[in-house]
Amino acid sequence: MSATSPPPREPTTSARLRRVPVVTRIQRGWLAVLAAMLLFDMADSSSFAYVAPAIRTQWGLSIGDIGTITAAAFLGMFVGSVIGGRLADRFGRKRTMVVATIFYSVCSLLSAASTGIYDLALYRVLTGCGLMATTVVLLTYVSEMFPSAKRGRVQATVSAVSLLGVPAMAWLSRWIVPMGPSAWRAIFILGGMGLLAALVSVKVLPESVRWLESQGRTAEAELVVAKIENEAMNALGERLPAAQAEALPPELSPRDLISAGYLRRTIVLCITLSFAISAFYGFNAWMPTLLVEHGLEPSQSLEYTSILSLAAVPGAILAMLFVDRVDRRTAVLVIYVVIAALMLVFGLADDTTVLLGTGLLITVLLQASTVCVYAYMPEIFPTQLRALGAGLGNGAGRLATFVATFVIAAILTRLGYTAVFVSLAAALLLAGLTIGVLGERTRGRSLEEISAVAEAGKSGAGRPAEEDVTNVT
C-alpha cells in the first residue's frame, strides 16, 4: 500500500505579494507617507548639530559638554533601535512606527523647553530612542511591502525624499538661529512636527503582510494583497504570473539571532555599522563644531554645513542607479574605500574650495552608502526576527557612536582637527572590509530565500534550504 501524498500547499500571501512585478498606485501612496515620516525623523536627528554652536555660546559650554549631549542622543538611539525592533516583531510594524513617531516628536518639543545641559541631554536621549525605533521599523516595513526586485530603489526613493529634511533643517537653522540667543529652540519645535505624519499614517498604512502572516492573521493579509494584485493586473493589462507554494519557515525566537544560523550575520552587521555609523555621524554631527575649531566663524560654519547638506538628496538618487544592479555588500565596500580617501583630503585641506568640493563628495557618497545599508539590514533576517535583527545591528552602531563621540572630542582636543578625519577614514575602511568580505549576498534573491539559507540547519531537511523555496524575484 503506497503512502498518501500530502496535499499541495497553497501559495502564501507573501509569495503572492512577491510575484507582483510593479509598484502599484496604493503602494505609491504608502511610499509617500513613509517618506514623510522618515523626513521628519531625519530632520529631527540632525537638529542638534545645527544648533550646538548657538547653545554652546549661550550656556557657556565646552566641547566636552557638546559631546555629552550628542552622545546622549546616540545612547537613546541604541535603546530605541533594539526595543523598537523587538516591539515591531511582537506587536506589528505599523503600530510600533506610529507610537515611536509620536514619542520622538513630543520629546523634541520638550527639548525646546530645556533650561540646561542635563535636561536637554535627557530629552535628547528620549528623542533618539523614538527616532531610531521609527527608522528601524520603517525600513523593515519597506523591505516587506514592496516588490523584491525593486526593494533597493524603493528604499532609495524613501531616503531621497526623507533626506530633504537635512538641508531643510540646515537652512532653517542658518536663518532662524542668528535671530536671537534663544532662537535655537524653534528648531526643536520644527523637529516635533512628525506628529502630523504619524496621524496620516494611522489612516493610510496597512499592517505588514508578512508580519500578519507570521502571526496567523492570514485573512487580514489576504485583503491587502488582493488590493495590490488587482491594481497590478489593471496596470499591466494581464494576469500576474502564478505564485509558487513554498515551505513554511520554522518557529524562531530572539535567541536564534545568536545561534548558528544567524550568528555570523548578526556579528557582521554589528561590526560594520559600529564603524560606519560612528564615521557617518563623526562627519555630519560634528561638522559645524569642527569647522569653528578650524578657524571659521559660527555663521560661516553654518553656511558651509548648509551647503554640504544639499548633497544628501543627490546621494540617495545616485544610489538608485546601482542599488538593485550591484550586490549591496560590494557597493558598500567600494563606496567606503573612496570616502576614506576623501576624508583624508578633507582633513588636510586648508583651501576653501577644496574643503567644500571634497565635503560635497563625501556627503553624496555617505548617503548613497546609507541607502545600500538600509536596504541590506532587514533583508538578511527572517520575518519573525527581521526588525529585531536590523535593530540589533543598527543599535550596535548607535552604541558605538555614543562611545565614538567622546573619542572624537578627545582626539580633537589632544591631537587636533586633522587627526579626527584620519580616524574617520580608518573606521570606514574597517566597515567596508567587514561587510565586503563577510557579508551576505542579497541581490536577485527573495527575502524568504535569503532567510532560508540560514534556516537549513533548523529545518531538519536533508537538502539545502534553497530547494524548499522558489526564487520568484
Short mmCIF file of N, CA, C and O in Angstrom, two decimals, residues 304-401:
data_model
loop_
_atom_site.label_atom_id
_atom_site.label_comp_id
_atom_site.label_asym_id
_atom_site.label_seq_id
_atom_site.Cartn_x
_atom_site.Cartn_y
_atom_site.Cartn_z
N TYR A 304 28.63 76.76 5.54
CA TYR A 304 29.30 75.62 4.92
C TYR A 304 28.48 74.34 5.07
O TYR A 304 28.28 73.60 4.11
N THR A 305 28.03 74.08 6.30
CA THR A 305 27.29 72.85 6.54
C THR A 305 25.94 72.87 5.83
O THR A 305 25.43 71.82 5.43
N SER A 306 25.37 74.05 5.66
CA SER A 306 24.13 74.16 4.92
C SER A 306 24.34 73.78 3.46
O SER A 306 23.53 73.08 2.84
N ILE A 307 25.46 74.23 2.89
CA ILE A 307 25.78 73.89 1.51
C ILE A 307 26.06 72.39 1.37
O ILE A 307 25.57 71.73 0.45
N LEU A 308 26.82 71.84 2.32
CA LEU A 308 27.14 70.41 2.28
C LEU A 308 25.87 69.56 2.38
O LEU A 308 25.78 68.50 1.75
N SER A 309 24.92 70.02 3.17
CA SER A 309 23.69 69.23 3.36
C SER A 309 22.89 69.08 2.07
O SER A 309 22.10 68.15 1.93
N LEU A 310 23.10 69.99 1.12
CA LEU A 310 22.38 69.90 -0.15
C LEU A 310 22.76 68.66 -0.95
O LEU A 310 22.01 68.23 -1.84
N ALA A 311 23.90 68.08 -0.63
CA ALA A 311 24.36 66.90 -1.37
C ALA A 311 23.71 65.61 -0.89
O ALA A 311 23.90 64.56 -1.50
N ALA A 312 22.95 65.68 0.19
CA ALA A 312 22.35 64.46 0.76
C ALA A 312 21.38 63.81 -0.21
O ALA A 312 21.43 62.60 -0.46
N VAL A 313 20.46 64.59 -0.76
CA VAL A 313 19.45 64.04 -1.67
C VAL A 313 20.08 63.49 -2.94
O VAL A 313 19.74 62.37 -3.37
N PRO A 314 20.99 64.21 -3.61
CA PRO A 314 21.66 63.62 -4.78
C PRO A 314 22.35 62.30 -4.47
O PRO A 314 22.43 61.42 -5.33
N GLY A 315 22.83 62.14 -3.23
CA GLY A 315 23.46 60.88 -2.85
C GLY A 315 22.49 59.72 -2.90
O GLY A 315 22.80 58.64 -3.42
N ALA A 316 21.28 59.94 -2.37
CA ALA A 316 20.27 58.88 -2.42
C ALA A 316 19.82 58.61 -3.85
O ALA A 316 19.58 57.46 -4.23
N ILE A 317 19.71 59.67 -4.65
CA ILE A 317 19.32 59.50 -6.05
C ILE A 317 20.39 58.73 -6.81
O ILE A 317 20.09 57.86 -7.65
N LEU A 318 21.66 59.03 -6.53
CA LEU A 318 22.76 58.29 -7.15
C LEU A 318 22.64 56.80 -6.88
O LEU A 318 22.88 55.97 -7.76
N ALA A 319 22.25 56.46 -5.64
CA ALA A 319 22.14 55.04 -5.28
C ALA A 319 21.09 54.32 -6.11
O ALA A 319 21.20 53.10 -6.33
N MET A 320 20.07 55.03 -6.58
CA MET A 320 19.03 54.39 -7.41
C MET A 320 19.62 53.77 -8.67
O MET A 320 19.07 52.81 -9.21
N LEU A 321 20.74 54.31 -9.15
CA LEU A 321 21.32 53.84 -10.41
C LEU A 321 21.94 52.46 -10.29
O LEU A 321 22.06 51.75 -11.30
N PHE A 322 22.32 52.06 -9.07
CA PHE A 322 23.05 50.79 -8.95
C PHE A 322 22.59 49.90 -7.81
O PHE A 322 23.01 48.74 -7.71
N VAL A 323 21.71 50.39 -6.91
CA VAL A 323 21.41 49.64 -5.69
C VAL A 323 20.80 48.27 -5.97
O VAL A 323 21.03 47.32 -5.20
N ASP A 324 20.04 48.10 -7.05
CA ASP A 324 19.47 46.80 -7.39
C ASP A 324 20.24 46.09 -8.50
O ASP A 324 19.83 45.01 -8.93
N ARG A 325 21.33 46.68 -8.95
CA ARG A 325 22.11 46.08 -10.04
C ARG A 325 23.44 45.51 -9.57
O ARG A 325 24.04 44.67 -10.26
N VAL A 326 23.92 45.98 -8.45
CA VAL A 326 25.18 45.51 -7.89
C VAL A 326 24.89 44.94 -6.51
O VAL A 326 24.05 45.47 -5.78
N ASP A 327 25.58 43.88 -6.15
CA ASP A 327 25.37 43.32 -4.82
C ASP A 327 25.68 44.38 -3.76
O ASP A 327 26.67 45.09 -3.86
N ARG A 328 24.83 44.48 -2.79
CA ARG A 328 24.93 45.59 -1.82
C ARG A 328 26.25 45.58 -1.07
O ARG A 328 26.83 46.62 -0.80
N ARG A 329 26.73 44.40 -0.69
CA ARG A 329 27.98 44.35 0.09
C ARG A 329 29.16 44.88 -0.73
O ARG A 329 30.04 45.56 -0.19
N THR A 330 29.17 44.59 -2.04
CA THR A 330 30.25 45.09 -2.90
C THR A 330 30.16 46.60 -3.07
O THR A 330 31.17 47.30 -3.00
N ALA A 331 28.94 47.09 -3.28
CA ALA A 331 28.75 48.53 -3.44
C ALA A 331 29.21 49.28 -2.20
O ALA A 331 29.89 50.31 -2.29
N VAL A 332 28.85 48.77 -1.02
CA VAL A 332 29.23 49.44 0.23
C VAL A 332 30.74 49.44 0.40
O VAL A 332 31.34 50.45 0.80
N LEU A 333 31.40 48.33 0.10
CA LEU A 333 32.85 48.25 0.23
C LEU A 333 33.53 49.30 -0.64
O LEU A 333 34.40 50.06 -0.16
N VAL A 334 33.16 49.37 -1.90
CA VAL A 334 33.79 50.32 -2.83
C VAL A 334 33.55 51.77 -2.37
O VAL A 334 34.47 52.60 -2.35
N ILE A 335 32.32 52.07 -2.00
CA ILE A 335 32.00 53.44 -1.59
C ILE A 335 32.78 53.83 -0.34
O ILE A 335 33.32 54.94 -0.25
N TYR A 336 32.87 52.95 0.63
CA TYR A 336 33.58 53.28 1.88
C TYR A 336 35.07 53.52 1.63
O TYR A 336 35.68 54.39 2.27
N VAL A 337 35.66 52.75 0.72
CA VAL A 337 37.08 52.97 0.41
C VAL A 337 37.29 54.35 -0.20
O VAL A 337 38.22 55.08 0.16
N VAL A 338 36.41 54.73 -1.11
CA VAL A 338 36.52 56.06 -1.74
C VAL A 338 36.31 57.17 -0.71
O VAL A 338 37.05 58.16 -0.68
N ILE A 339 35.32 57.02 0.16
CA ILE A 339 35.06 58.06 1.17
C ILE A 339 36.25 58.19 2.12
O ILE A 339 36.62 59.30 2.52
N ALA A 340 36.86 57.07 2.48
CA ALA A 340 38.02 57.12 3.38
C ALA A 340 39.14 57.99 2.79
O ALA A 340 39.75 58.80 3.49
N ALA A 341 39.38 57.82 1.50
CA ALA A 341 40.40 58.64 0.84
C ALA A 341 40.00 60.12 0.86
O ALA A 341 40.84 61.00 1.11
N LEU A 342 38.73 60.40 0.61
CA LEU A 342 38.27 61.79 0.61
C LEU A 342 38.33 62.41 2.01
O LEU A 342 38.57 63.61 2.15
N MET A 343 38.10 61.59 3.05
CA MET A 343 38.20 62.08 4.42
C MET A 343 39.62 62.60 4.71
O MET A 343 39.81 63.64 5.36
N LEU A 344 40.60 61.89 4.21
CA LEU A 344 41.99 62.32 4.41
C LEU A 344 42.25 63.65 3.71
O LEU A 344 42.92 64.53 4.26
N VAL A 345 41.74 63.79 2.50
CA VAL A 345 41.91 65.06 1.77
C VAL A 345 41.23 66.19 2.52
O VAL A 345 41.80 67.28 2.69
N PHE A 346 40.01 65.95 3.01
CA PHE A 346 39.26 66.98 3.74
C PHE A 346 40.02 67.40 4.99
O PHE A 346 40.09 68.59 5.32
N GLY A 347 40.56 66.43 5.72
CA GLY A 347 41.25 66.75 6.96
C GLY A 347 42.55 67.50 6.77
O GLY A 347 42.99 68.22 7.68
N LEU A 348 43.16 67.36 5.60
CA LEU A 348 44.45 68.01 5.34
C LEU A 348 44.30 69.34 4.60
O LEU A 348 45.24 70.13 4.54
N ALA A 349 43.11 69.59 4.04
CA ALA A 349 42.93 70.77 3.20
C ALA A 349 42.73 72.04 4.01
O ALA A 349 42.09 72.03 5.06
N ASP A 350 43.28 73.15 3.50
CA ASP A 350 43.05 74.47 4.07
C ASP A 350 42.32 75.37 3.09
O ASP A 350 41.70 76.35 3.48
N ASP A 351 42.40 75.02 1.82
CA ASP A 351 41.74 75.81 0.79
C ASP A 351 40.23 75.64 0.88
O ASP A 351 39.71 74.51 0.96
N THR A 352 39.52 76.75 0.82
CA THR A 352 38.06 76.73 0.96
C THR A 352 37.39 75.91 -0.14
O THR A 352 36.47 75.13 0.11
N THR A 353 37.88 76.08 -1.37
CA THR A 353 37.28 75.36 -2.49
C THR A 353 37.46 73.85 -2.34
O THR A 353 36.54 73.07 -2.60
N VAL A 354 38.65 73.45 -1.91
CA VAL A 354 38.92 72.01 -1.71
C VAL A 354 38.04 71.47 -0.59
O VAL A 354 37.46 70.38 -0.70
N LEU A 355 37.92 72.22 0.50
CA LEU A 355 37.07 71.80 1.61
C LEU A 355 35.63 71.59 1.16
O LEU A 355 35.01 70.56 1.45
N LEU A 356 35.13 72.56 0.43
CA LEU A 356 33.74 72.50 0.00
C LEU A 356 33.51 71.38 -1.01
O LEU A 356 32.56 70.59 -0.89
N GLY A 357 34.40 71.27 -2.00
CA GLY A 357 34.25 70.23 -3.02
C GLY A 357 34.37 68.83 -2.45
O GLY A 357 33.57 67.94 -2.76
N THR A 358 35.37 68.64 -1.60
CA THR A 358 35.56 67.32 -1.00
C THR A 358 34.41 66.99 -0.07
O THR A 358 33.93 65.85 -0.03
N GLY A 359 33.96 67.98 0.70
CA GLY A 359 32.85 67.77 1.61
C GLY A 359 31.57 67.38 0.88
O GLY A 359 30.81 66.52 1.34
N LEU A 360 31.34 68.00 -0.27
CA LEU A 360 30.16 67.65 -1.07
C LEU A 360 30.24 66.20 -1.56
O LEU A 360 29.24 65.47 -1.51
N LEU A 361 31.41 65.79 -2.03
CA LEU A 361 31.57 64.41 -2.49
C LEU A 361 31.39 63.42 -1.36
O LEU A 361 30.75 62.37 -1.53
N ILE A 362 31.94 63.73 -0.19
CA ILE A 362 31.78 62.84 0.97
C ILE A 362 30.31 62.69 1.33
O ILE A 362 29.82 61.59 1.58
N THR A 363 29.59 63.81 1.35
CA THR A 363 28.18 63.77 1.71
C THR A 363 27.37 62.95 0.71
O THR A 363 26.51 62.14 1.08
N VAL A 364 27.63 63.15 -0.59
CA VAL A 364 26.94 62.38 -1.63
C VAL A 364 27.16 60.88 -1.42
O VAL A 364 26.22 60.08 -1.43
N LEU A 365 28.41 60.49 -1.24
CA LEU A 365 28.73 59.07 -1.14
C LEU A 365 28.26 58.46 0.18
O LEU A 365 27.87 57.29 0.22
N LEU A 366 28.32 59.23 1.25
CA LEU A 366 27.81 58.72 2.53
C LEU A 366 26.32 58.38 2.42
O LEU A 366 25.86 57.34 2.91
N GLN A 367 25.57 59.26 1.78
CA GLN A 367 24.14 59.00 1.65
C GLN A 367 23.86 57.86 0.68
O GLN A 367 22.93 57.07 0.88
N ALA A 368 24.66 57.74 -0.37
CA ALA A 368 24.50 56.61 -1.29
C ALA A 368 24.76 55.29 -0.57
O ALA A 368 24.02 54.31 -0.76
N SER A 369 25.78 55.26 0.25
CA SER A 369 26.09 54.04 1.01
C SER A 369 25.00 53.74 2.03
O SER A 369 24.68 52.58 2.29
N THR A 370 24.41 54.79 2.60
CA THR A 370 23.35 54.59 3.59
C THR A 370 22.15 53.89 2.97
O THR A 370 21.53 53.02 3.58
N VAL A 371 21.81 54.26 1.73
CA VAL A 371 20.71 53.59 1.03
C VAL A 371 20.99 52.10 0.90
O VAL A 371 20.12 51.26 1.14
N CYS A 372 22.21 51.76 0.51
CA CYS A 372 22.58 50.35 0.35
C CYS A 372 22.50 49.60 1.67
O CYS A 372 21.98 48.47 1.73
N VAL A 373 23.01 50.22 2.73
CA VAL A 373 22.99 49.57 4.05
C VAL A 373 21.56 49.44 4.56
O VAL A 373 21.18 48.41 5.13
N TYR A 374 20.75 50.48 4.36
CA TYR A 374 19.35 50.44 4.79
C TYR A 374 18.58 49.33 4.09
O TYR A 374 17.69 48.70 4.67
N ALA A 375 18.89 49.10 2.82
CA ALA A 375 18.23 48.01 2.09
C ALA A 375 18.74 46.65 2.56
O ALA A 375 17.98 45.68 2.64
N TYR A 376 20.02 46.58 2.91
CA TYR A 376 20.66 45.32 3.29
C TYR A 376 20.22 44.84 4.67
O TYR A 376 19.96 43.64 4.87
N MET A 377 20.10 45.74 5.64
CA MET A 377 19.85 45.35 7.04
C MET A 377 18.67 44.41 7.21
O MET A 377 18.82 43.32 7.79
N PRO A 378 17.46 44.78 6.77
CA PRO A 378 16.33 43.90 7.01
C PRO A 378 16.27 42.68 6.10
O PRO A 378 15.54 41.73 6.38
N GLU A 379 17.06 42.68 5.02
CA GLU A 379 17.00 41.57 4.07
C GLU A 379 17.56 40.29 4.63
O GLU A 379 17.15 39.20 4.23
N ILE A 380 18.50 40.38 5.54
CA ILE A 380 19.27 39.19 5.93
C ILE A 380 18.67 38.44 7.11
O ILE A 380 19.26 37.46 7.57
N PHE A 381 17.49 38.87 7.57
CA PHE A 381 16.83 38.19 8.69
C PHE A 381 15.42 37.76 8.30
O PHE A 381 14.78 38.40 7.45
N PRO A 382 14.88 36.69 8.91
CA PRO A 382 13.52 36.22 8.60
C PRO A 382 12.47 37.14 9.21
O PRO A 382 12.75 37.93 10.10
N THR A 383 11.23 37.00 8.73
CA THR A 383 10.15 37.89 9.16
C THR A 383 10.00 37.95 10.66
O THR A 383 9.83 39.02 11.24
N GLN A 384 10.05 36.80 11.33
CA GLN A 384 9.84 36.76 12.77
C GLN A 384 10.89 37.51 13.56
O GLN A 384 10.67 37.91 14.70
N LEU A 385 12.05 37.72 12.94
CA LEU A 385 13.16 38.38 13.63
C LEU A 385 13.72 39.57 12.85
O LEU A 385 14.75 40.12 13.22
N ARG A 386 13.02 39.96 11.78
CA ARG A 386 13.59 40.95 10.87
C ARG A 386 13.84 42.30 11.55
O ARG A 386 14.92 42.88 11.44
N ALA A 387 12.84 42.83 12.23
CA ALA A 387 13.00 44.14 12.85
C ALA A 387 14.01 44.09 14.00
O ALA A 387 14.81 45.01 14.17
N LEU A 388 13.98 43.02 14.79
CA LEU A 388 14.92 42.91 15.90
C LEU A 388 16.35 42.74 15.38
O LEU A 388 17.29 43.35 15.91
N GLY A 389 16.53 41.91 14.34
CA GLY A 389 17.87 41.74 13.78
C GLY A 389 18.43 43.03 13.24
O GLY A 389 19.58 43.40 13.53
N ALA A 390 17.61 43.75 12.47
CA ALA A 390 18.05 45.06 11.97
C ALA A 390 18.27 46.02 13.12
O ALA A 390 19.21 46.82 13.10
N GLY A 391 17.43 45.93 14.15
CA GLY A 391 17.57 46.81 15.30
C GLY A 391 18.84 46.55 16.09
O GLY A 391 19.49 47.48 16.57
N LEU A 392 19.22 45.28 16.22
CA LEU A 392 20.46 44.96 16.92
C LEU A 392 21.67 45.53 16.20
O LEU A 392 22.57 46.11 16.81
N GLY A 393 21.71 45.35 14.87
CA GLY A 393 22.83 45.88 14.10
C GLY A 393 22.88 47.39 14.16
O GLY A 393 23.93 47.98 14.41
N ASN A 394 21.73 48.00 13.93
CA ASN A 394 21.67 49.46 13.96
C ASN A 394 21.95 49.98 15.37
O ASN A 394 22.61 51.00 15.55
N GLY A 395 21.42 49.27 16.37
CA GLY A 395 21.66 49.68 17.75
C GLY A 395 23.12 49.60 18.14
O GLY A 395 23.64 50.47 18.85
N ALA A 396 23.80 48.56 17.65
CA ALA A 396 25.23 48.44 17.91
C ALA A 396 25.98 49.64 17.33
O ALA A 396 26.92 50.18 17.95
N GLY A 397 25.54 50.08 16.15
CA GLY A 397 26.16 51.25 15.53
C GLY A 397 25.94 52.51 16.34
O GLY A 397 26.84 53.34 16.49
N ARG A 398 24.74 52.66 16.90
CA ARG A 398 24.46 53.86 17.71
C ARG A 398 25.21 53.81 19.03
O ARG A 398 25.69 54.84 19.53
N LEU A 399 25.33 52.61 19.63
CA LEU A 399 26.08 52.49 20.87
C LEU A 399 27.55 52.80 20.63
O LEU A 399 28.21 53.49 21.43
N ALA A 400 28.08 52.31 19.52
CA ALA A 400 29.48 52.61 19.17
C ALA A 400 29.66 54.11 18.95
O ALA A 400 30.69 54.68 19.32
N THR A 401 28.66 54.75 18.34
CA THR A 401 28.74 56.18 18.11
C THR A 401 28.69 56.96 19.41
O THR A 401 29.32 58.02 19.55
#
